[in-house]
């Protein structure tokens, strides 16, 4: 087998193994915590007999490992069980919301990625100069803000001070693509703000790292213009680190989405998760938690693989 | 030693926040939980920052909120720090199986975003201060573990460690008397970053309604209580939001300064 292919297959296998371990932690680890699902449903005043009956009905009297395996089997065949709070089918509830979450995250990524790379390039080109200082200062500020704080400043600014947008983001089934885009403008702005800072700082660091290498110095010494040095010599070598930076930050977006959806009452996966944590609806929390974990792990593995494929030096591990 | 203006500003503001947190009971003009005005009154001479969604004095709640926010963040970052750095040093010194097991457990926890893990845990655990501190502290200790292990691995190949080993010193001596003093400076800057992370984490959880529960309050919870007013142009929610941002920026300025003065080892804030 080709060594690159072998490395890639290894990473994928490692990712799957990690996901399996995470699923075990989400299911069995939660079992180990103090707390009882039957008690949570019936409340503190429940009689022991009622508790016993409910446990038997829900299969809670079976050993944890057996329940984990049947849960895992269900997950693999698309059966995520039913919610405790309203007996709704979890897989169905998720499938209608997953699209909304992906739409929001994709829109944010499409804007944030090119912008972050451009700003990172500018900051690296003028390192130490005023554009670098300005960009670094602004990003240091936004990095210090949690998503919901940034969100409310943006809301206040763009709905009250300059009334351009509506404060609530409703994506309704009948809406056209442009209507949907307009509805999610505010949450997208917030997500871009939050992700941009991390992505831009890491891009700048990755490019500066390349800029300090010997071949860049040679290019400078033979009299190429600074933009030519960046464009022809630094950028191709910076592609691999920049791409993995982008992937890592898209994974960061996964968390940002949860909070931003709650802020804007955007009916999608993150809000669904938080609502059901409040209701202590464990099956829903486990299923959605596993989906978020899977996306996160997938993006991290993808970052690894792109780094391997893009960088010849990584193809020959010593 | 010249302290740059930004770091000085950060130090003064951080000190001010700590002072307010410690002496909240004496500074706050009104009790934390009594209605003393109308709904969302504008700032006035009697209520400097106005009143909140049920007519409580925002300034007083902000001051009491500082106490809770900073207490929880400090307690959980101390926990994450002692746990993470001790295990990190242990993994570096022992190596072998201990290192493998600890590192793989940390990899596993870090394979999922902290907020998601915390949400899953909080859907089962009771919501009180101890649980919150434990959850934030343990989740965050993974980052401290990675950093302190890396620092300690660098240090443990030094000659003075070898000398201590040959002298027949015990493992605890090597960890606490040889490695710890030499690893201190990168870890101090990291403590600042971990503290910010804990502030943002507890604020986010409280904002989602899963952190500090009434009658206590913290800044994230206050943003959540007053968010409804924004649509009507009532900016009450922005006051605690600005407090969170200001505290995070102040500590960041100090940590950045310490970091630039010490080594190139950096730990990110991360998700």
PDB file of C-alpha atoms in Angstrom, chain B residues 13-192:
ATOM      1  CA  UNK B  13      -8.369  46.528  36.528  1.00  0.00           C
ATOM      2  CA  UNK B  14      -7.837  42.917  37.664  1.00  0.00           C
ATOM      3  CA  UNK B  15      -6.957  44.186  41.133  1.00  0.00           C
ATOM      4  CA  UNK B  16     -10.081  46.354  41.142  1.00  0.00           C
ATOM      5  CA  UNK B  17     -12.309  43.403  40.208  1.00  0.00           C
ATOM      6  CA  UNK B  18     -10.735  41.278  42.963  1.00  0.00           C
ATOM      7  CA  UNK B  19     -11.291  44.071  45.508  1.00  0.00           C
ATOM      8  CA  UNK B  20     -14.967  44.378  44.530  1.00  0.00           C
ATOM      9  CA  UNK B  21     -15.389  40.598  44.711  1.00  0.00           C
ATOM     10  CA  UNK B  22     -13.890  40.319  48.204  1.00  0.00           C
ATOM     11  CA  UNK B  23     -15.733  43.277  49.733  1.00  0.00           C
ATOM     12  CA  UNK B  24     -19.025  42.940  47.812  1.00  0.00           C
ATOM     13  CA  UNK B  25     -21.122  42.890  50.978  1.00  0.00           C
ATOM     14  CA  UNK B  26     -19.734  46.263  52.082  1.00  0.00           C
ATOM     15  CA  UNK B  27     -19.739  47.992  48.698  1.00  0.00           C
ATOM     16  CA  UNK B  28     -23.137  47.044  47.267  1.00  0.00           C
ATOM     17  CA  UNK B  29     -25.686  49.804  47.957  1.00  0.00           C
ATOM     18  CA  UNK B  30     -28.725  47.467  47.923  1.00  0.00           C
ATOM     19  CA  UNK B  31     -29.358  43.796  48.845  1.00  0.00           C
ATOM     20  CA  UNK B  32     -28.907  41.256  46.050  1.00  0.00           C
ATOM     21  CA  UNK B  33     -32.505  40.109  45.808  1.00  0.00           C
ATOM     22  CA  UNK B  34     -34.937  42.880  46.721  1.00  0.00           C
ATOM     23  CA  UNK B  35     -37.094  44.905  44.370  1.00  0.00           C
ATOM     24  CA  UNK B  36     -36.213  48.564  44.850  1.00  0.00           C
ATOM     25  CA  UNK B  37     -37.415  50.251  41.661  1.00  0.00           C
ATOM     26  CA  UNK B  38     -39.485  49.897  38.508  1.00  0.00           C
ATOM     27  CA  UNK B  39     -38.905  47.451  35.661  1.00  0.00           C
ATOM     28  CA  UNK B  40     -35.802  48.449  33.649  1.00  0.00           C
ATOM     29  CA  UNK B  41     -35.513  51.954  35.097  1.00  0.00           C
ATOM     30  CA  UNK B  42     -32.879  54.071  33.390  1.00  0.00           C
ATOM     31  CA  UNK B  43     -29.694  54.920  35.308  1.00  0.00           C
ATOM     32  CA  UNK B  44     -30.321  57.615  37.920  1.00  0.00           C
ATOM     33  CA  UNK B  45     -28.764  59.074  41.072  1.00  0.00           C
ATOM     34  CA  UNK B  46     -30.353  56.348  43.233  1.00  0.00           C
ATOM     35  CA  UNK B  47     -29.633  53.486  40.815  1.00  0.00           C
ATOM     36  CA  UNK B  48     -26.388  54.261  39.002  1.00  0.00           C
ATOM     37  CA  UNK B  49     -26.810  51.489  36.440  1.00  0.00           C
ATOM     38  CA  UNK B  50     -30.612  51.372  36.487  1.00  0.00           C
ATOM     39  CA  UNK B  51     -32.809  48.464  37.542  1.00  0.00           C
ATOM     40  CA  UNK B  52     -33.332  45.036  36.020  1.00  0.00           C
ATOM     41  CA  UNK B  53     -36.208  42.929  34.709  1.00  0.00           C
ATOM     42  CA  UNK B  54     -38.041  42.828  38.073  1.00  0.00           C
ATOM     43  CA  UNK B  55     -36.793  46.134  39.472  1.00  0.00           C
ATOM     44  CA  UNK B  56     -33.627  45.081  41.321  1.00  0.00           C
ATOM     45  CA  UNK B  57     -30.630  47.402  41.463  1.00  0.00           C
ATOM     46  CA  UNK B  58     -28.242  46.362  38.676  1.00  0.00           C
ATOM     47  CA  UNK B  59     -25.114  47.847  40.267  1.00  0.00           C
ATOM     48  CA  UNK B  60     -25.659  45.829  43.464  1.00  0.00           C
ATOM     49  CA  UNK B  61     -26.316  42.623  41.554  1.00  0.00           C
ATOM     50  CA  UNK B  62     -23.259  43.306  39.410  1.00  0.00           C
ATOM     51  CA  UNK B  63     -21.126  43.611  42.566  1.00  0.00           C
ATOM     52  CA  UNK B  64     -22.529  40.429  44.131  1.00  0.00           C
ATOM     53  CA  UNK B  65     -22.256  38.755  40.725  1.00  0.00           C
ATOM     54  CA  UNK B  66     -18.561  39.664  40.616  1.00  0.00           C
ATOM     55  CA  UNK B  67     -18.112  37.767  43.858  1.00  0.00           C
ATOM     56  CA  UNK B  68     -19.767  34.585  42.559  1.00  0.00           C
ATOM     57  CA  UNK B  69     -18.219  34.744  39.087  1.00  0.00           C
ATOM     58  CA  UNK B  70     -14.698  35.325  40.375  1.00  0.00           C
ATOM     59  CA  UNK B  71     -15.056  32.826  43.233  1.00  0.00           C
ATOM     60  CA  UNK B  72     -16.232  30.000  40.961  1.00  0.00           C
ATOM     61  CA  UNK B  73     -13.648  30.818  38.292  1.00  0.00           C
ATOM     62  CA  UNK B  74     -10.820  31.055  40.811  1.00  0.00           C
ATOM     63  CA  UNK B  75     -11.796  27.856  42.615  1.00  0.00           C
ATOM     64  CA  UNK B  76     -12.112  25.869  39.405  1.00  0.00           C
ATOM     65  CA  UNK B  77      -8.884  27.208  37.924  1.00  0.00           C
ATOM     66  CA  UNK B  78      -7.028  26.380  41.151  1.00  0.00           C
ATOM     67  CA  UNK B  79      -8.518  22.883  40.970  1.00  0.00           C
ATOM     68  CA  UNK B  80      -7.672  22.444  37.279  1.00  0.00           C
ATOM     69  CA  UNK B  81      -4.208  23.750  37.951  1.00  0.00           C
ATOM     70  CA  UNK B  82      -3.268  21.570  40.891  1.00  0.00           C
ATOM     71  CA  UNK B  83      -4.808  18.469  39.293  1.00  0.00           C
ATOM     72  CA  UNK B  84      -3.453  19.114  35.789  1.00  0.00           C
ATOM     73  CA  UNK B  85       0.078  20.137  36.718  1.00  0.00           C
ATOM     74  CA  UNK B  86       0.543  17.382  39.300  1.00  0.00           C
ATOM     75  CA  UNK B  87      -0.609  14.673  36.881  1.00  0.00           C
ATOM     76  CA  UNK B  88       1.335  16.295  34.044  1.00  0.00           C
ATOM     77  CA  UNK B  89       4.571  16.272  36.052  1.00  0.00           C
ATOM     78  CA  UNK B  90       3.871  12.742  37.213  1.00  0.00           C
ATOM     79  CA  UNK B  91       3.369  11.564  33.622  1.00  0.00           C
ATOM     80  CA  UNK B  92       6.624  13.228  32.549  1.00  0.00           C
ATOM     81  CA  UNK B  93       8.698  11.889  35.451  1.00  0.00           C
ATOM     82  CA  UNK B  94       7.285   8.359  35.524  1.00  0.00           C
ATOM     83  CA  UNK B  95       6.936   7.883  31.760  1.00  0.00           C
ATOM     84  CA  UNK B  96       5.935   4.426  30.560  1.00  0.00           C
ATOM     85  CA  UNK B  97       2.522   3.071  31.447  1.00  0.00           C
ATOM     86  CA  UNK B  98       1.489   5.914  33.774  1.00  0.00           C
ATOM     87  CA  UNK B  99       2.217   8.452  31.019  1.00  0.00           C
ATOM     88  CA  UNK B 100       0.393   6.370  28.399  1.00  0.00           C
ATOM     89  CA  UNK B 101      -2.750   5.900  30.479  1.00  0.00           C
ATOM     90  CA  UNK B 102      -2.974   9.538  31.612  1.00  0.00           C
ATOM     91  CA  UNK B 103      -2.245  10.907  28.146  1.00  0.00           C
ATOM     92  CA  UNK B 104      -4.831   8.695  26.453  1.00  0.00           C
ATOM     93  CA  UNK B 105      -7.503   9.674  29.006  1.00  0.00           C
ATOM     94  CA  UNK B 106      -6.725  13.342  28.364  1.00  0.00           C
ATOM     95  CA  UNK B 107      -6.868  12.769  24.586  1.00  0.00           C
ATOM     96  CA  UNK B 108     -10.287  11.202  25.035  1.00  0.00           C
ATOM     97  CA  UNK B 109     -11.693  14.091  27.092  1.00  0.00           C
ATOM     98  CA  UNK B 110     -10.222  16.652  24.702  1.00  0.00           C
ATOM     99  CA  UNK B 111     -11.669  14.857  21.684  1.00  0.00           C
ATOM    100  CA  UNK B 112     -15.041  16.414  22.538  1.00  0.00           C
ATOM    101  CA  UNK B 113     -15.615  20.160  23.089  1.00  0.00           C
ATOM    102  CA  UNK B 114     -15.711  20.991  26.818  1.00  0.00           C
ATOM    103  CA  UNK B 115     -19.108  22.656  26.576  1.00  0.00           C
ATOM    104  CA  UNK B 116     -20.677  19.509  25.110  1.00  0.00           C
ATOM    105  CA  UNK B 117     -19.130  17.282  27.798  1.00  0.00           C
ATOM    106  CA  UNK B 118     -20.295  19.710  30.484  1.00  0.00           C
ATOM    107  CA  UNK B 119     -23.840  19.773  29.075  1.00  0.00           C
ATOM    108  CA  UNK B 120     -24.003  15.970  29.053  1.00  0.00           C
ATOM    109  CA  UNK B 121     -22.733  15.814  32.654  1.00  0.00           C
ATOM    110  CA  UNK B 122     -25.046  18.579  33.887  1.00  0.00           C
ATOM    111  CA  UNK B 123     -28.083  16.806  32.492  1.00  0.00           C
ATOM    112  CA  UNK B 124     -27.596  14.231  35.259  1.00  0.00           C
ATOM    113  CA  UNK B 125     -25.773  16.016  38.080  1.00  0.00           C
ATOM    114  CA  UNK B 126     -27.513  18.343  40.539  1.00  0.00           C
ATOM    115  CA  UNK B 127     -26.838  22.025  39.840  1.00  0.00           C
ATOM    116  CA  UNK B 128     -24.915  23.540  42.742  1.00  0.00           C
ATOM    117  CA  UNK B 129     -21.686  25.459  43.264  1.00  0.00           C
ATOM    118  CA  UNK B 130     -19.585  22.395  44.167  1.00  0.00           C
ATOM    119  CA  UNK B 131     -20.677  20.455  41.111  1.00  0.00           C
ATOM    120  CA  UNK B 132     -20.046  23.425  38.805  1.00  0.00           C
ATOM    121  CA  UNK B 133     -16.562  24.004  40.205  1.00  0.00           C
ATOM    122  CA  UNK B 134     -15.727  20.302  39.904  1.00  0.00           C
ATOM    123  CA  UNK B 135     -17.024  19.992  36.327  1.00  0.00           C
ATOM    124  CA  UNK B 136     -15.222  23.114  35.071  1.00  0.00           C
ATOM    125  CA  UNK B 137     -12.048  22.310  37.011  1.00  0.00           C
ATOM    126  CA  UNK B 138     -11.766  18.706  35.869  1.00  0.00           C
ATOM    127  CA  UNK B 139     -12.555  19.480  32.212  1.00  0.00           C
ATOM    128  CA  UNK B 140     -10.050  22.308  32.129  1.00  0.00           C
ATOM    129  CA  UNK B 141      -7.310  20.343  33.882  1.00  0.00           C
ATOM    130  CA  UNK B 142      -6.730  18.453  30.608  1.00  0.00           C
ATOM    131  CA  UNK B 143      -5.214  21.574  29.023  1.00  0.00           C
ATOM    132  CA  UNK B 144      -2.999  22.206  32.051  1.00  0.00           C
ATOM    133  CA  UNK B 145      -1.961  18.562  31.911  1.00  0.00           C
ATOM    134  CA  UNK B 146      -0.778  18.869  28.301  1.00  0.00           C
ATOM    135  CA  UNK B 147       1.196  22.045  28.957  1.00  0.00           C
ATOM    136  CA  UNK B 148       2.807  20.960  32.221  1.00  0.00           C
ATOM    137  CA  UNK B 149       3.688  17.557  30.798  1.00  0.00           C
ATOM    138  CA  UNK B 150       5.393  19.228  27.823  1.00  0.00           C
ATOM    139  CA  UNK B 151       7.289  21.631  30.083  1.00  0.00           C
ATOM    140  CA  UNK B 152       8.301  18.863  32.477  1.00  0.00           C
ATOM    141  CA  UNK B 153       9.486  16.580  29.660  1.00  0.00           C
ATOM    142  CA  UNK B 154      11.804  19.398  28.545  1.00  0.00           C
ATOM    143  CA  UNK B 155      13.061  19.913  32.079  1.00  0.00           C
ATOM    144  CA  UNK B 156      13.427  16.258  33.049  1.00  0.00           C
ATOM    145  CA  UNK B 157      16.345  15.724  30.636  1.00  0.00           C
ATOM    146  CA  UNK B 158      18.354  18.491  32.345  1.00  0.00           C
ATOM    147  CA  UNK B 159      21.532  17.640  34.205  1.00  0.00           C
ATOM    148  CA  UNK B 160      20.239  18.740  37.600  1.00  0.00           C
ATOM    149  CA  UNK B 161      17.369  16.265  37.373  1.00  0.00           C
ATOM    150  CA  UNK B 162      19.814  13.516  36.486  1.00  0.00           C
ATOM    151  CA  UNK B 163      21.922  14.592  39.456  1.00  0.00           C
ATOM    152  CA  UNK B 164      18.923  14.463  41.776  1.00  0.00           C
ATOM    153  CA  UNK B 165      18.021  10.995  40.501  1.00  0.00           C
ATOM    154  CA  UNK B 166      21.571   9.741  41.054  1.00  0.00           C
ATOM    155  CA  UNK B 167      21.537  11.262  44.546  1.00  0.00           C
ATOM    156  CA  UNK B 168      18.628   8.917  45.141  1.00  0.00           C
ATOM    157  CA  UNK B 169      15.968  11.612  45.716  1.00  0.00           C
ATOM    158  CA  UNK B 170      12.347  10.505  45.944  1.00  0.00           C
ATOM    159  CA  UNK B 171       9.894  11.173  43.110  1.00  0.00           C
ATOM    160  CA  UNK B 172       8.018  13.777  45.158  1.00  0.00           C
ATOM    161  CA  UNK B 173      11.300  15.676  45.701  1.00  0.00           C
ATOM    162  CA  UNK B 174      11.999  15.671  41.970  1.00  0.00           C
ATOM    163  CA  UNK B 175       8.481  16.895  41.152  1.00  0.00           C
ATOM    164  CA  UNK B 176       8.131  19.569  43.827  1.00  0.00           C
ATOM    165  CA  UNK B 177      11.715  20.740  44.415  1.00  0.00           C
ATOM    166  CA  UNK B 178      13.355  20.337  41.018  1.00  0.00           C
ATOM    167  CA  UNK B 179      10.719  20.545  38.269  1.00  0.00           C
ATOM    168  CA  UNK B 180       8.080  22.833  39.819  1.00  0.00           C
ATOM    169  CA  UNK B 181      10.326  25.881  40.459  1.00  0.00           C
ATOM    170  CA  UNK B 182      11.703  25.683  36.924  1.00  0.00           C
ATOM    171  CA  UNK B 183       8.310  25.232  35.292  1.00  0.00           C
ATOM    172  CA  UNK B 184       6.677  28.030  37.254  1.00  0.00           C
ATOM    173  CA  UNK B 185       6.974  30.943  34.844  1.00  0.00           C
ATOM    174  CA  UNK B 186       5.166  29.431  31.829  1.00  0.00           C
ATOM    175  CA  UNK B 187       2.585  27.990  34.234  1.00  0.00           C
ATOM    176  CA  UNK B 188       1.843  31.387  35.808  1.00  0.00           C
ATOM    177  CA  UNK B 189       0.861  32.869  32.446  1.00  0.00           C
ATOM    178  CA  UNK B 190      -1.174  29.745  31.775  1.00  0.00           C
ATOM    179  CA  UNK B 191      -3.015  30.281  35.061  1.00  0.00           C
ATOM    180  CA  UNK B 192      -4.275  33.617  33.734  1.00  0.00           C
TER     181      UNK B 192
END
